[in-house]
PDB file of C-alpha atoms in Angstrom:
ATOM      1  CA  UNK M   1     -39.859 155.631  63.917  1.00 38.00           C
ATOM      2  CA  UNK M   2     -37.885 152.970  65.179  1.00 35.00           C
ATOM      3  CA  UNK M   3     -39.124 151.327  62.617  1.00 34.00           C
ATOM      4  CA  UNK M   4     -40.893 149.819  61.610  1.00 33.00           C
ATOM      5  CA  UNK M   5     -40.415 148.723  60.333  1.00 33.00           C
ATOM      6  CA  UNK M   6     -41.638 147.470  63.310  1.00 35.00           C
ATOM      7  CA  UNK M   7     -43.082 144.530  63.047  1.00 33.00           C
ATOM      8  CA  UNK M   8     -43.451 141.572  64.291  1.00 31.00           C
ATOM      9  CA  UNK M   9     -44.747 138.207  64.671  1.00 28.00           C
ATOM     10  CA  UNK M  10     -46.274 134.968  64.379  1.00 25.00           C
ATOM     11  CA  UNK M  11     -49.982 134.806  65.107  1.00 25.00           C
ATOM     12  CA  UNK M  12     -50.999 131.228  64.857  1.00 25.00           C
ATOM     13  CA  UNK M  13     -54.597 131.154  63.704  1.00 27.00           C
ATOM     14  CA  UNK M  14     -57.156 132.775  61.510  1.00 27.00           C
ATOM     15  CA  UNK M  15     -59.629 132.488  64.365  1.00 29.00           C
ATOM     16  CA  UNK M  16     -58.000 135.178  66.460  1.00 34.00           C
ATOM     17  CA  UNK M  17     -59.878 137.361  68.948  1.00 36.00           C
ATOM     18  CA  UNK M  18     -60.854 140.813  67.705  1.00 37.00           C
ATOM     19  CA  UNK M  19     -57.849 142.349  69.423  1.00 43.00           C
ATOM     20  CA  UNK M  20     -55.041 139.913  68.808  1.00 46.00           C
ATOM     21  CA  UNK M  21     -51.526 140.675  69.952  1.00 44.00           C
ATOM     22  CA  UNK M  22     -48.370 140.475  67.899  1.00 45.00           C
ATOM     23  CA  UNK M  23     -45.949 137.949  69.336  1.00 38.00           C
ATOM     24  CA  UNK M  24     -42.260 137.867  68.471  1.00 37.00           C
ATOM     25  CA  UNK M  25     -41.373 134.979  70.694  1.00 36.00           C
ATOM     26  CA  UNK M  26     -41.832 131.933  68.498  1.00 34.00           C
ATOM     27  CA  UNK M  27     -39.403 130.524  66.005  1.00 31.00           C
ATOM     28  CA  UNK M  28     -36.327 132.533  66.901  1.00 35.00           C
ATOM     29  CA  UNK M  29     -34.681 130.209  69.424  1.00 35.00           C
ATOM     30  CA  UNK M  30     -31.492 128.449  68.537  1.00 31.00           C
ATOM     31  CA  UNK M  31     -30.872 130.256  65.260  1.00 33.00           C
ATOM     32  CA  UNK M  32     -27.352 131.661  65.049  1.00 33.00           C
ATOM     33  CA  UNK M  33     -26.970 135.163  63.632  1.00 35.00           C
ATOM     34  CA  UNK M  34     -23.932 135.920  61.522  1.00 35.00           C
ATOM     35  CA  UNK M  35     -23.559 138.529  58.801  1.00 38.00           C
ATOM     36  CA  UNK M  36     -22.605 137.120  55.443  1.00 38.00           C
ATOM     37  CA  UNK M  37     -20.587 138.813  52.734  1.00 42.00           C
ATOM     38  CA  UNK M  38     -23.392 138.263  50.261  1.00 57.00           C
ATOM     39  CA  UNK M  39     -24.301 140.442  47.339  1.00 68.00           C
ATOM     40  CA  UNK M  40     -27.997 140.715  46.614  1.00 73.00           C
ATOM     41  CA  UNK M  41     -29.374 141.943  43.308  1.00 78.00           C
ATOM     42  CA  UNK M  42     -32.376 144.264  43.228  1.00 79.00           C
ATOM     43  CA  UNK M  43     -34.522 141.384  41.954  1.00 82.00           C
ATOM     44  CA  UNK M  44     -33.405 139.104  44.781  1.00 81.00           C
ATOM     45  CA  UNK M  45     -34.198 141.827  47.306  1.00 83.00           C
ATOM     46  CA  UNK M  46     -37.618 142.268  45.725  1.00 84.00           C
ATOM     47  CA  UNK M  47     -38.274 138.538  45.981  1.00 86.00           C
ATOM     48  CA  UNK M  48     -37.251 138.405  49.652  1.00 87.00           C
ATOM     49  CA  UNK M  49     -39.380 141.408  50.581  1.00 89.00           C
ATOM     50  CA  UNK M  50     -42.386 139.821  48.862  1.00 90.00           C
ATOM     51  CA  UNK M  51     -41.800 136.546  50.683  1.00 89.00           C
ATOM     52  CA  UNK M  52     -41.635 138.389  53.989  1.00 90.00           C
ATOM     53  CA  UNK M  53     -44.741 140.547  53.552  1.00 93.00           C
ATOM     54  CA  UNK M  54     -46.722 137.551  52.252  1.00 93.00           C
ATOM     55  CA  UNK M  55     -45.675 135.665  55.393  1.00 91.00           C
ATOM     56  CA  UNK M  56     -46.663 138.591  57.604  1.00 92.00           C
ATOM     57  CA  UNK M  57     -50.083 138.872  55.967  1.00 94.00           C
ATOM     58  CA  UNK M  58     -50.603 135.125  56.328  1.00 91.00           C
ATOM     59  CA  UNK M  59     -49.702 135.028  60.018  1.00 90.00           C
ATOM     60  CA  UNK M  60     -51.538 138.140  61.182  1.00 92.00           C
ATOM     61  CA  UNK M  61     -55.282 138.886  61.217  1.00 95.00           C
ATOM     62  CA  UNK M  62     -55.780 141.092  58.142  1.00 97.00           C
ATOM     63  CA  UNK M  63     -59.109 142.903  58.215  1.00 97.00           C
ATOM     64  CA  UNK M  64     -61.329 142.423  55.117  1.00 97.00           C
ATOM     65  CA  UNK M  65     -62.169 145.144  52.614  1.00 96.00           C
ATOM     66  CA  UNK M  66     -65.632 145.699  54.061  1.00 97.00           C
ATOM     67  CA  UNK M  67     -64.401 146.233  57.634  1.00 98.00           C
ATOM     68  CA  UNK M  68     -64.788 149.814  58.978  1.00 97.00           C
ATOM     69  CA  UNK M  69     -61.069 150.034  59.772  1.00 98.00           C
ATOM     70  CA  UNK M  70     -60.118 149.026  56.233  1.00 98.00           C
ATOM     71  CA  UNK M  71     -62.682 151.378  54.740  1.00 98.00           C
ATOM     72  CA  UNK M  72     -61.366 154.264  56.827  1.00 97.00           C
ATOM     73  CA  UNK M  73     -57.801 153.569  55.740  1.00 96.00           C
ATOM     74  CA  UNK M  74     -58.862 153.266  52.098  1.00 95.00           C
ATOM     75  CA  UNK M  75     -60.610 156.633  52.270  1.00 93.00           C
ATOM     76  CA  UNK M  76     -57.581 158.292  53.877  1.00 90.00           C
ATOM     77  CA  UNK M  77     -55.167 156.902  51.291  1.00 91.00           C
ATOM     78  CA  UNK M  78     -57.409 157.336  48.257  1.00 89.00           C
ATOM     79  CA  UNK M  79     -55.291 158.468  45.327  1.00 86.00           C
ATOM     80  CA  UNK M  80     -52.063 157.416  47.024  1.00 85.00           C
ATOM     81  CA  UNK M  81     -51.060 154.712  44.589  1.00 88.00           C
ATOM     82  CA  UNK M  82     -47.287 155.022  44.289  1.00 88.00           C
ATOM     83  CA  UNK M  83     -44.143 156.696  45.604  1.00 86.00           C
ATOM     84  CA  UNK M  84     -41.008 157.162  43.513  1.00 82.00           C
ATOM     85  CA  UNK M  85     -42.605 154.896  40.904  1.00 83.00           C
ATOM     86  CA  UNK M  86     -43.167 152.124  43.471  1.00 87.00           C
ATOM     87  CA  UNK M  87     -46.794 150.923  43.797  1.00 92.00           C
ATOM     88  CA  UNK M  88     -48.254 151.212  47.295  1.00 91.00           C
ATOM     89  CA  UNK M  89     -50.696 148.837  48.950  1.00 94.00           C
ATOM     90  CA  UNK M  90     -52.367 149.187  52.354  1.00 95.00           C
ATOM     91  CA  UNK M  91     -53.817 146.708  54.848  1.00 97.00           C
ATOM     92  CA  UNK M  92     -54.964 146.792  58.476  1.00 97.00           C
ATOM     93  CA  UNK M  93     -53.778 144.258  61.049  1.00 97.00           C
ATOM     94  CA  UNK M  94     -56.346 143.706  63.797  1.00 96.00           C
ATOM     95  CA  UNK M  95     -53.859 143.657  66.666  1.00 91.00           C
ATOM     96  CA  UNK M  96     -53.498 145.518  69.965  1.00 87.00           C
ATOM     97  CA  UNK M  97     -49.985 146.828  69.272  1.00 86.00           C
ATOM     98  CA  UNK M  98     -49.929 150.560  68.546  1.00 87.00           C
ATOM     99  CA  UNK M  99     -47.832 150.553  65.423  1.00 88.00           C
ATOM    100  CA  UNK M 100     -47.453 150.766  61.659  1.00 90.00           C
ATOM    101  CA  UNK M 101     -44.736 149.832  59.205  1.00 90.00           C
ATOM    102  CA  UNK M 102     -43.819 150.075  55.548  1.00 90.00           C
ATOM    103  CA  UNK M 103     -41.792 147.581  53.548  1.00 90.00           C
ATOM    104  CA  UNK M 104     -39.423 148.259  50.693  1.00 89.00           C
ATOM    105  CA  UNK M 105     -41.945 146.909  48.175  1.00 91.00           C
ATOM    106  CA  UNK M 106     -44.474 149.624  49.046  1.00 92.00           C
ATOM    107  CA  UNK M 107     -46.572 147.500  51.401  1.00 94.00           C
ATOM    108  CA  UNK M 108     -47.901 149.631  54.265  1.00 94.00           C
ATOM    109  CA  UNK M 109     -49.471 147.917  57.252  1.00 95.00           C
ATOM    110  CA  UNK M 110     -51.390 149.899  59.865  1.00 95.00           C
ATOM    111  CA  UNK M 111     -52.455 148.372  63.176  1.00 95.00           C
ATOM    112  CA  UNK M 112     -56.041 148.790  64.335  1.00 96.00           C
ATOM    113  CA  UNK M 113     -54.957 149.929  67.807  1.00 93.00           C
ATOM    114  CA  UNK M 114     -53.014 152.829  66.262  1.00 93.00           C
ATOM    115  CA  UNK M 115     -56.106 153.852  64.318  1.00 95.00           C
ATOM    116  CA  UNK M 116     -58.102 153.850  67.556  1.00 94.00           C
ATOM    117  CA  UNK M 117     -56.012 156.615  69.117  1.00 91.00           C
ATOM    118  CA  UNK M 118     -55.369 158.780  66.047  1.00 92.00           C
ATOM    119  CA  UNK M 119     -57.527 161.336  64.272  1.00 91.00           C
ATOM    120  CA  UNK M 120     -57.597 161.061  60.484  1.00 92.00           C
ATOM    121  CA  UNK M 121     -55.012 163.825  60.066  1.00 90.00           C
ATOM    122  CA  UNK M 122     -52.708 162.346  62.715  1.00 91.00           C
ATOM    123  CA  UNK M 123     -52.963 158.893  61.185  1.00 92.00           C
ATOM    124  CA  UNK M 124     -52.241 160.276  57.730  1.00 90.00           C
ATOM    125  CA  UNK M 125     -49.142 162.003  59.124  1.00 90.00           C
ATOM    126  CA  UNK M 126     -47.849 158.708  60.534  1.00 90.00           C
ATOM    127  CA  UNK M 127     -48.558 156.995  57.208  1.00 91.00           C
ATOM    128  CA  UNK M 128     -46.719 159.805  55.440  1.00 90.00           C
ATOM    129  CA  UNK M 129     -43.740 159.269  57.733  1.00 91.00           C
ATOM    130  CA  UNK M 130     -43.688 155.578  56.860  1.00 90.00           C
ATOM    131  CA  UNK M 131     -44.036 156.255  53.150  1.00 90.00           C
ATOM    132  CA  UNK M 132     -41.138 158.682  53.536  1.00 90.00           C
ATOM    133  CA  UNK M 133     -38.891 155.848  54.680  1.00 91.00           C
ATOM    134  CA  UNK M 134     -39.848 153.949  51.517  1.00 90.00           C
ATOM    135  CA  UNK M 135     -39.304 156.987  49.274  1.00 89.00           C
ATOM    136  CA  UNK M 136     -35.870 157.597  50.804  1.00 92.00           C
ATOM    137  CA  UNK M 137     -34.943 153.896  50.493  1.00 91.00           C
ATOM    138  CA  UNK M 138     -34.493 153.606  54.274  1.00 90.00           C
ATOM    139  CA  UNK M 139     -36.841 150.615  54.379  1.00 88.00           C
ATOM    140  CA  UNK M 140     -34.862 148.787  51.714  1.00 88.00           C
ATOM    141  CA  UNK M 141     -31.552 149.349  53.500  1.00 89.00           C
ATOM    142  CA  UNK M 142     -32.978 148.258  56.855  1.00 87.00           C
ATOM    143  CA  UNK M 143     -34.515 145.140  55.337  1.00 87.00           C
ATOM    144  CA  UNK M 144     -31.276 144.159  53.627  1.00 85.00           C
ATOM    145  CA  UNK M 145     -29.313 144.612  56.844  1.00 84.00           C
ATOM    146  CA  UNK M 146     -31.815 142.535  58.821  1.00 83.00           C
ATOM    147  CA  UNK M 147     -31.841 139.900  56.120  1.00 81.00           C
ATOM    148  CA  UNK M 148     -28.078 139.476  56.031  1.00 79.00           C
ATOM    149  CA  UNK M 149     -27.542 139.570  59.787  1.00 77.00           C
ATOM    150  CA  UNK M 150     -30.429 137.498  61.096  1.00 68.00           C
ATOM    151  CA  UNK M 151     -32.431 135.527  58.589  1.00 60.00           C
ATOM    152  CA  UNK M 152     -29.840 133.761  56.488  1.00 63.00           C
ATOM    153  CA  UNK M 153     -27.710 131.047  58.008  1.00 48.00           C
ATOM    154  CA  UNK M 154     -25.978 129.850  54.904  1.00 48.00           C
ATOM    155  CA  UNK M 155     -26.510 131.977  51.812  1.00 47.00           C
ATOM    156  CA  UNK M 156     -28.804 134.699  50.600  1.00 51.00           C
ATOM    157  CA  UNK M 157     -29.236 133.334  47.096  1.00 48.00           C
ATOM    158  CA  UNK M 158     -28.306 130.398  44.960  1.00 48.00           C
ATOM    159  CA  UNK M 159     -25.714 130.714  42.213  1.00 46.00           C
ATOM    160  CA  UNK M 160     -28.545 130.659  39.683  1.00 52.00           C
ATOM    161  CA  UNK M 161     -29.691 134.016  41.002  1.00 54.00           C
ATOM    162  CA  UNK M 162     -32.913 132.641  42.450  1.00 59.00           C
ATOM    163  CA  UNK M 163     -33.448 133.438  46.103  1.00 61.00           C
ATOM    164  CA  UNK M 164     -33.296 130.667  48.642  1.00 63.00           C
ATOM    165  CA  UNK M 165     -36.693 130.315  50.295  1.00 74.00           C
ATOM    166  CA  UNK M 166     -36.650 131.244  53.963  1.00 78.00           C
ATOM    167  CA  UNK M 167     -38.006 128.900  56.591  1.00 79.00           C
ATOM    168  CA  UNK M 168     -40.621 129.911  59.154  1.00 82.00           C
ATOM    169  CA  UNK M 169     -37.822 130.062  61.716  1.00 81.00           C
ATOM    170  CA  UNK M 170     -35.747 132.385  59.548  1.00 81.00           C
ATOM    171  CA  UNK M 171     -38.760 134.582  58.786  1.00 83.00           C
ATOM    172  CA  UNK M 172     -39.523 134.778  62.496  1.00 81.00           C
ATOM    173  CA  UNK M 173     -35.968 135.836  63.227  1.00 80.00           C
ATOM    174  CA  UNK M 174     -36.083 138.358  60.406  1.00 82.00           C
ATOM    175  CA  UNK M 175     -39.223 139.825  61.977  1.00 80.00           C
ATOM    176  CA  UNK M 176     -37.422 140.246  65.276  1.00 78.00           C
ATOM    177  CA  UNK M 177     -34.484 141.937  63.565  1.00 77.00           C
ATOM    178  CA  UNK M 178     -36.805 144.362  61.791  1.00 80.00           C
ATOM    179  CA  UNK M 179     -38.642 145.088  65.033  1.00 74.00           C
ATOM    180  CA  UNK M 180     -35.322 145.994  66.597  1.00 70.00           C
ATOM    181  CA  UNK M 181     -34.103 148.046  63.649  1.00 74.00           C
ATOM    182  CA  UNK M 182     -33.529 151.760  64.099  1.00 79.00           C
ATOM    183  CA  UNK M 183     -33.081 154.609  61.670  1.00 84.00           C
ATOM    184  CA  UNK M 184     -30.540 157.357  62.095  1.00 85.00           C
ATOM    185  CA  UNK M 185     -31.557 160.791  63.345  1.00 87.00           C
ATOM    186  CA  UNK M 186     -30.976 162.099  59.830  1.00 90.00           C
ATOM    187  CA  UNK M 187     -33.298 159.468  58.359  1.00 90.00           C
ATOM    188  CA  UNK M 188     -35.974 160.134  60.979  1.00 89.00           C
ATOM    189  CA  UNK M 189     -35.769 163.882  60.443  1.00 91.00           C
ATOM    190  CA  UNK M 190     -36.181 163.418  56.690  1.00 92.00           C
ATOM    191  CA  UNK M 191     -39.150 161.077  57.205  1.00 90.00           C
ATOM    192  CA  UNK M 192     -40.747 163.546  59.640  1.00 91.00           C
ATOM    193  CA  UNK M 193     -40.413 166.286  57.027  1.00 92.00           C
ATOM    194  CA  UNK M 194     -41.860 163.968  54.404  1.00 90.00           C
ATOM    195  CA  UNK M 195     -44.861 163.250  56.634  1.00 89.00           C
ATOM    196  CA  UNK M 196     -45.357 166.972  57.307  1.00 90.00           C
ATOM    197  CA  UNK M 197     -45.255 167.827  53.601  1.00 90.00           C
ATOM    198  CA  UNK M 198     -47.388 164.785  52.859  1.00 87.00           C
ATOM    199  CA  UNK M 199     -50.143 166.292  55.010  1.00 88.00           C
ATOM    200  CA  UNK M 200     -49.784 169.657  53.285  1.00 88.00           C
ATOM    201  CA  UNK M 201     -49.986 168.088  49.839  1.00 86.00           C
ATOM    202  CA  UNK M 202     -53.251 166.394  50.831  1.00 83.00           C
ATOM    203  CA  UNK M 203     -54.794 169.612  52.107  1.00 86.00           C
ATOM    204  CA  UNK M 204     -54.505 168.535  55.737  1.00 87.00           C
ATOM    205  CA  UNK M 205     -53.284 170.438  58.776  1.00 90.00           C
ATOM    206  CA  UNK M 206     -49.531 169.637  59.053  1.00 90.00           C
ATOM    207  CA  UNK M 207     -49.641 170.439  62.769  1.00 90.00           C
ATOM    208  CA  UNK M 208     -51.147 166.956  63.099  1.00 88.00           C
ATOM    209  CA  UNK M 209     -47.603 165.601  62.701  1.00 89.00           C
ATOM    210  CA  UNK M 210     -46.566 167.025  66.066  1.00 89.00           C
ATOM    211  CA  UNK M 211     -49.905 166.039  67.564  1.00 89.00           C
ATOM    212  CA  UNK M 212     -49.463 162.417  66.556  1.00 88.00           C
ATOM    213  CA  UNK M 213     -46.019 162.373  68.193  1.00 87.00           C
ATOM    214  CA  UNK M 214     -47.514 163.846  71.361  1.00 87.00           C
ATOM    215  CA  UNK M 215     -50.090 161.084  71.555  1.00 85.00           C
ATOM    216  CA  UNK M 216     -47.429 158.432  71.109  1.00 83.00           C
ATOM    217  CA  UNK M 217     -45.297 160.007  73.832  1.00 82.00           C
ATOM    218  CA  UNK M 218     -48.263 160.074  76.211  1.00 81.00           C
ATOM    219  CA  UNK M 219     -48.917 156.444  75.394  1.00 79.00           C
ATOM    220  CA  UNK M 220     -45.326 155.603  76.211  1.00 71.00           C
ATOM    221  CA  UNK M 221     -45.830 156.825  79.753  1.00 66.00           C
ATOM    222  CA  UNK M 222     -49.258 155.286  80.206  1.00 64.00           C
ATOM    223  CA  UNK M 223     -48.270 151.874  78.885  1.00 59.00           C
ATOM    224  CA  UNK M 224     -44.727 151.665  80.244  1.00 53.00           C
ATOM    225  CA  UNK M 225     -45.845 148.948  82.643  1.00 49.00           C
ATOM    226  CA  UNK M 226     -47.524 146.877  79.944  1.00 52.00           C
ATOM    227  CA  UNK M 227     -45.948 144.507  77.442  1.00 45.00           C
ATOM    228  CA  UNK M 228     -49.083 144.444  75.302  1.00 45.00           C
ATOM    229  CA  UNK M 229     -48.320 147.600  73.393  1.00 45.00           C
ATOM    230  CA  UNK M 230     -45.396 148.126  71.095  1.00 48.00           C
ATOM    231  CA  UNK M 231     -45.190 151.908  70.890  1.00 44.00           C
ATOM    232  CA  UNK M 232     -44.374 153.601  67.654  1.00 52.00           C
ATOM    233  CA  UNK M 233     -41.086 155.488  67.911  1.00 49.00           C
ATOM    234  CA  UNK M 234     -40.677 154.048  71.418  1.00 49.00           C
ATOM    235  CA  UNK M 235     -36.910 153.681  71.129  1.00 48.00           C
ATOM    236  CA  UNK M 236     -36.268 157.316  70.344  1.00 51.00           C
ATOM    237  CA  UNK M 237     -35.247 159.486  73.287  1.00 48.00           C
ATOM    238  CA  UNK M 238     -35.291 162.510  70.973  1.00 78.00           C
ATOM    239  CA  UNK M 239     -39.069 162.419  70.535  1.00 80.00           C
ATOM    240  CA  UNK M 240     -39.440 165.702  72.428  1.00 86.00           C
ATOM    241  CA  UNK M 241     -37.036 167.334  69.999  1.00 89.00           C
ATOM    242  CA  UNK M 242     -39.011 166.027  67.048  1.00 89.00           C
ATOM    243  CA  UNK M 243     -42.278 167.299  68.502  1.00 90.00           C
ATOM    244  CA  UNK M 244     -40.721 170.724  69.041  1.00 92.00           C
ATOM    245  CA  UNK M 245     -39.355 170.853  65.500  1.00 92.00           C
ATOM    246  CA  UNK M 246     -42.700 169.944  63.940  1.00 92.00           C
ATOM    247  CA  UNK M 247     -44.486 172.496  66.142  1.00 93.00           C
ATOM    248  CA  UNK M 248     -42.049 175.241  65.191  1.00 94.00           C
ATOM    249  CA  UNK M 249     -42.445 174.444  61.506  1.00 93.00           C
ATOM    250  CA  UNK M 250     -46.235 174.522  61.840  1.00 93.00           C
ATOM    251  CA  UNK M 251     -46.023 177.873  63.669  1.00 94.00           C
ATOM    252  CA  UNK M 252     -43.835 179.288  60.912  1.00 94.00           C
ATOM    253  CA  UNK M 253     -46.282 178.088  58.244  1.00 92.00           C
ATOM    254  CA  UNK M 254     -49.239 179.515  60.160  1.00 93.00           C
ATOM    255  CA  UNK M 255     -50.933 176.133  60.537  1.00 90.00           C
ATOM    256  CA  UNK M 256     -54.098 176.338  62.648  1.00 91.00           C
ATOM    257  CA  UNK M 257     -54.137 175.080  66.209  1.00 88.00           C
ATOM    258  CA  UNK M 258     -55.612 171.677  66.954  1.00 81.00           C
ATOM    259  CA  UNK M 259     -58.154 171.618  69.757  1.00 73.00           C
TER     260      UNK M 259
END
């Protein structure tokens, strides 16, 4: 998924309409982007990821625990507490973008509009794909690259080893860089396989992986004229190939058809 990290945004108020829209426009103007030859420790990376996801949760409408969307997601991910020893946490953003993303700290954010168009199995496949990027350390590498090329003007960390706090402007620019980040075909293939096997391990029909891709492809065509929807995997011209590969694997495994 072009991924994901995907992401995006500054939403300016808690009192947002039920279907808010992610907006990448603010805070990025006038900030020069230049890669720095900076070495980041694992702890510094952890601190920056936490700062970013805290900022995202603060500036987007997070649905409460008792909301039906949140309850549905909690039921789907019940028992999914960690990956590769990294604790996972899930939240729903009440926005109109059709998307989801996972951060290197194990934070997974699913957008309400994506949940609206996916069955439980399809949604779980997409979540599995995202978790796969975390398990394979793709998310960490993408975050570090975005951090060093877009968010930091002067230095990534002080000489004391403590990270330099990012400004709202830098965090906004970092969000844009992550939204524009892409994974390699090899990384996407591995994450697709992870999502497929993730469904199998949860007793779900793995054919839902291909089905979820089909829905996203259809949405691409339907919403091509609209700027309101940020399609998952929208930057990948090889989506047809990925659908075919997941279908062929499901056929080989004898997975039942999906009506």
